[in-house]
């Protein structure tokens, strides 16, 4: 009854948790693994030897993706100690599955030679990917290790942008000719003896590599052996080109429920294939990055990195944030005379700014997502602006009205209440207008609309809110 | 040369954009399609008839997922007009592919009868999914339309929670017995004539439905026809149970590069299967929801919904935000005397609050993601808190020091500078501590840590920042 077998996801969940628990609750395991404790010292602590044996057994049993996840969930020292236990043959795959932000830590103690050896276990496209992204330049050494005829192709692949189809496609494909029978295809496959991982279809090509169609494994199994490939293949498959954006292609995979697809050049010649497992990685990475970037976290932020690294990582956004806060503060300072006349303004102004920031952030989040889904087109753009401003106007009048009334009642000053309401309406309008315009303009300028958009809109609604509220107060109340 | 054929993703991208453009730039198309223009009036506008014909052709050509995306990118009236053009046979699939927030709009004008008819084209699991989630209660009518023996099973499936494996699994599976040969399997498949979509493997079961193993299509093709299924099958496959959380299972799919997996009950009996295309939908939905919820948007928020609906959707969060802002305002009000003595405090206090909000949001974003990735375990929890507070302390001393010096210089008041620095250090410590604790506590309480976490931390850092800064000023400066 294979509910809870050796491959069970639940069993591995538990093993990962156990490994993390062992390493983080008993520091001496890490010391021992890093060679900081002598064997004698290890034996002095009775439990330690058992624990180390258990750690070893878990590392040996867990497959590469689980090890990668475990490494990501450990502080730096423990990460090193665990990495040293990973056998050489698995290391390449663990690197591949681990997220960018821990690579630094992992390869820190490895020589270039050892690193290249670890990569040997991987497919050439995976090697290229790692060599290009690892924080150490191994490109030359990798190229030197390749046969001459492969080198040219690899150089070409290295030219594709990071987030393009070319960078994530696989080279290994099985191609067949259109004029053979399904029976012949099946004999050919048996002779091959294996297929690349996640193969759900074969690619039908002409002698010059032009893609003519695709043949699903299903089709081979469902049809009579005497039929020819050309008669049963899908002759108008969905294909992609290497320079296309991976994130957009991921949406097409989702839309069309694709498992794999051919990558062809401008002449329709087959270059490789994209598989759904790469696409799932792209989706997770894309959305992870969006979430991080909106709040001004770098995509290299690693939850378990040491303090010094985290400080370095967040330095830039903190500085930007301080600058914008400082500007807002100068705006208030400009109204010092007004505030000294009416101190109540000081306690009311954060309400105007805060409510603007909230609405602005909601608007910008929606627009960034709609842009990612390609929902915003020239035709519906003006509708969007009008809609968001309409929402802001209604909310401003309703909630601004309520706050205005509360202010009137609290300070017994109807004029102050009126200023409060008017300021809220205006700041909400600014917030929603900017919430639409900022991501649109960033996209127009070819930048990622998610990066720091939250920091930007908050800066605008703070400064704007203070200026509008204190400005109106100066005009009407003094 | 099939680079740009009828299935091309790029061609369909263009067709979607064209459809949106046509409907949103010429209002009379929508009027005509909704029957608000007579044929005579339509012919008065020369271009209109051509445009309507083009809209019709595009709707007929675009497959269901593309139509769903187009509908999502249209304002309400245009959405209705386009929906009316979608042929009955396609409507079920379009509903299935469209996101929840447009269902309301689409089914608005349909009778229960018409809706049930539209669902007929779908698999039974898809029908159940829609019937359970559509904003209209059709459960009874659907159950009534089913044969008695099916009804019990459907009722059972309806009991699985929304975000569970049971709710997204498919019933259609091909099962085989372990003691037949691969040749027999292939003959059986040819007799069946077709397989469920995205079938990459068959399930090997005993007579009582107990899952014994899985047989990949690859394996059938690669091995000799006389081998028996039991000899070549994967006998310890990764399986899931219906009550497992879909989001967690999605991570396992990603980790193990699965294309499909069996769903079994506690006794190991096969109930159905999960496929990667459902999982990709889960991933997109999960991350989309996280992004929305962090900034306090409901998951039903529809970018193109009319103003009134958007106002209703955002009502609750806006009210919460106003309340927290009001509390912060009352804190400031408590220090009215202090501010009236030293008006500079009014312009400096937003800096303290703002920088806290920024750091708090960064911390909370990281923790929410780490929780989703199951990276946080009892063992590494205290490390996380200490790390975040360490980062806050260093940033507080460095940037607080800089701001303190600037304050000293601006106002020629060293004591004010000292208060500024101390307040920044303290508020950053509060922000980072709360940034870790809030999501952890919400998880412990069984709630989604993403929901409104940004609103909550901002409220805390604002109120805390004002209190700390003005409190210190009252203590040391008056």
Coordinates of C-alpha atoms in Angstrom, one line a residue, chain A residues 174-357:
Chain A
X174 CA 14.1 13.5 -30.0
X175 CA 13.5 14.2 -33.6
X176 CA 11.9 11.9 -36.2
X177 CA 11.2 12.2 -39.9
X178 CA 7.6 12.6 -41.3
X179 CA 7.7 9.7 -43.7
X180 CA 8.3 6.8 -41.3
X181 CA 5.6 4.7 -39.8
X182 CA 4.6 4.7 -36.1
X183 CA 5.9 1.2 -35.8
X184 CA 9.3 2.4 -37.0
X185 CA 9.2 5.2 -34.5
X186 CA 8.5 2.8 -31.7
X187 CA 11.4 0.5 -32.8
X188 CA 13.7 3.6 -32.9
X189 CA 12.6 4.6 -29.4
X190 CA 13.3 1.1 -28.1
X191 CA 16.8 1.3 -29.6
X192 CA 17.4 4.7 -28.0
X193 CA 16.5 3.0 -24.7
X194 CA 15.6 6.3 -22.9
X195 CA 14.0 9.7 -23.5
X196 CA 14.9 13.1 -22.0
X197 CA 13.0 13.8 -18.8
X198 CA 9.4 15.0 -19.1
X199 CA 9.2 14.0 -22.8
X200 CA 5.5 14.0 -23.8
X201 CA 6.1 14.5 -27.5
X202 CA 8.6 14.0 -30.3
X203 CA 9.5 16.6 -32.9
X204 CA 9.0 15.9 -36.6
X205 CA 11.7 17.7 -38.6
X206 CA 12.9 17.8 -42.2
X207 CA 16.5 17.0 -43.0
X208 CA 17.5 20.7 -42.6
X209 CA 16.0 20.7 -39.1
X210 CA 12.9 22.7 -40.1
X211 CA 10.1 21.8 -37.7
X212 CA 7.3 20.1 -39.6
X213 CA 5.1 19.1 -36.6
X214 CA 4.9 17.3 -33.3
X215 CA 4.0 13.8 -32.4
X216 CA 2.7 13.1 -29.0
X217 CA 3.6 9.9 -27.2
X218 CA -0.2 9.4 -26.8
X219 CA -0.6 9.4 -30.6
X220 CA 1.9 6.7 -31.1
X221 CA 0.2 4.5 -28.5
X222 CA -3.3 5.2 -29.8
X223 CA -2.8 4.6 -33.5
X224 CA -2.0 1.6 -35.7
X225 CA 1.6 0.9 -36.3
X226 CA 1.4 1.1 -40.0
X227 CA 0.3 4.7 -40.1
X228 CA 2.9 7.3 -41.2
X229 CA 4.0 10.1 -38.8
X230 CA 2.9 12.8 -41.3
X231 CA -0.7 11.5 -41.2
X232 CA -1.2 11.7 -37.4
X233 CA 1.2 14.5 -36.3
X234 CA 0.0 17.9 -35.1
X235 CA 1.2 20.0 -38.0
X236 CA 0.5 23.4 -36.6
X237 CA 2.0 23.3 -33.1
X238 CA 2.5 26.2 -30.7
X239 CA 6.1 27.2 -31.0
X240 CA 8.3 29.8 -29.4
X241 CA 11.4 31.7 -30.4
X242 CA 14.5 32.0 -28.1
X243 CA 14.3 35.8 -27.7
X244 CA 10.7 35.7 -26.3
X245 CA 10.2 36.7 -22.7
X246 CA 10.0 33.6 -20.4
X247 CA 7.2 35.2 -18.2
X248 CA 5.0 35.8 -21.2
X249 CA 5.6 32.3 -22.5
X250 CA 4.6 30.9 -19.1
X251 CA 1.2 32.5 -19.5
X252 CA 0.8 30.8 -22.8
X253 CA 1.7 27.5 -21.3
X254 CA -0.9 28.0 -18.6
X255 CA -3.5 29.2 -21.1
X256 CA -2.9 26.3 -23.5
X257 CA -2.2 23.6 -20.9
X258 CA 1.1 22.8 -22.6
X259 CA 3.5 20.2 -21.3
X260 CA 6.3 21.0 -23.7
X261 CA 6.8 23.1 -26.8
X262 CA 9.3 23.5 -29.6
X263 CA 11.7 26.4 -29.7
X264 CA 12.5 27.4 -33.3
X265 CA 14.6 30.2 -34.9
X266 CA 13.2 32.7 -37.4
X267 CA 13.5 30.2 -40.2
X268 CA 11.5 27.6 -38.3
X269 CA 14.5 25.4 -37.6
X270 CA 14.3 23.5 -34.3
X271 CA 16.7 24.7 -31.6
X272 CA 15.4 22.9 -28.5
X273 CA 12.3 22.6 -26.4
X274 CA 10.7 24.2 -23.3
X275 CA 9.2 21.9 -20.7
X276 CA 6.5 22.6 -18.1
X277 CA 8.9 22.0 -15.2
X278 CA 11.1 24.9 -16.2
X279 CA 7.9 26.9 -16.7
X280 CA 6.7 26.2 -13.2
X281 CA 10.1 27.5 -11.9
X282 CA 9.6 30.6 -14.0
X283 CA 6.2 31.2 -12.5
X284 CA 7.3 30.8 -8.9
X285 CA 10.3 33.0 -9.5
X286 CA 8.3 35.7 -11.3
X287 CA 5.7 36.0 -8.6
X288 CA 8.3 35.8 -5.9
X289 CA 10.2 38.5 -7.4
X290 CA 7.1 40.7 -7.9
X291 CA 6.3 40.4 -4.2
X292 CA 9.8 41.2 -3.1
X293 CA 10.3 44.0 -5.5
X294 CA 7.1 45.8 -4.7
X295 CA 8.3 46.3 -1.1
X296 CA 11.8 47.1 -2.1
X297 CA 13.6 43.8 -1.4
X298 CA 16.3 42.7 -3.7
X299 CA 15.7 39.3 -5.4
X300 CA 18.9 38.2 -3.7
X301 CA 17.5 38.7 -0.3
X302 CA 18.0 35.5 1.7
X303 CA 16.0 35.1 4.9
X304 CA 18.8 33.2 6.6
X305 CA 21.8 35.2 5.4
X306 CA 23.9 36.7 8.2
X307 CA 23.1 40.2 9.4
X308 CA 25.9 41.9 7.6
X309 CA 24.7 40.6 4.2
X310 CA 21.2 41.6 4.9
X311 CA 22.3 45.1 5.9
X312 CA 24.2 45.5 2.6
X313 CA 21.2 44.2 0.6
X314 CA 18.7 46.6 2.0
X315 CA 21.0 49.6 2.1
X316 CA 19.8 51.2 -1.1
X317 CA 16.1 51.1 -0.5
X318 CA 16.4 52.3 3.0
X319 CA 18.5 55.3 1.7
X320 CA 15.8 56.0 -0.9
X321 CA 13.1 55.8 1.7
X322 CA 14.9 58.1 4.1
X323 CA 15.4 60.6 1.3
X324 CA 11.6 60.6 0.4
X325 CA 10.7 60.8 4.1
X326 CA 13.1 63.7 4.5
X327 CA 11.5 65.5 1.6
X328 CA 8.1 65.0 3.1
X329 CA 9.5 66.3 6.4
X330 CA 10.7 69.5 4.6
X331 CA 7.2 70.0 3.2
X332 CA 5.8 70.0 6.7
X333 CA 8.6 72.3 7.9
X334 CA 7.6 74.8 5.3
X335 CA 4.3 75.1 7.1
X336 CA 5.8 75.5 10.5
X337 CA 4.1 78.8 11.0
X338 CA 0.7 77.3 10.2
X339 CA 1.2 74.3 12.6
X340 CA 2.3 76.6 15.4
X341 CA -0.9 78.5 15.0
X342 CA -3.0 75.3 15.0
X343 CA -1.3 72.3 16.6
X344 CA -4.3 70.1 15.8
X345 CA -3.0 70.0 12.2
X346 CA 0.0 68.0 13.3
X347 CA -2.1 65.1 14.6
X348 CA -4.5 65.1 11.7
X349 CA -2.0 65.2 8.8
X350 CA -0.9 61.6 9.1
X351 CA -4.5 60.5 8.5
X352 CA -4.6 62.3 5.1
X353 CA -1.2 60.9 4.1
X354 CA -1.9 57.3 5.4
X355 CA -5.2 56.9 3.6
X356 CA -3.6 58.1 0.4
X357 CA -0.8 55.6 0.8

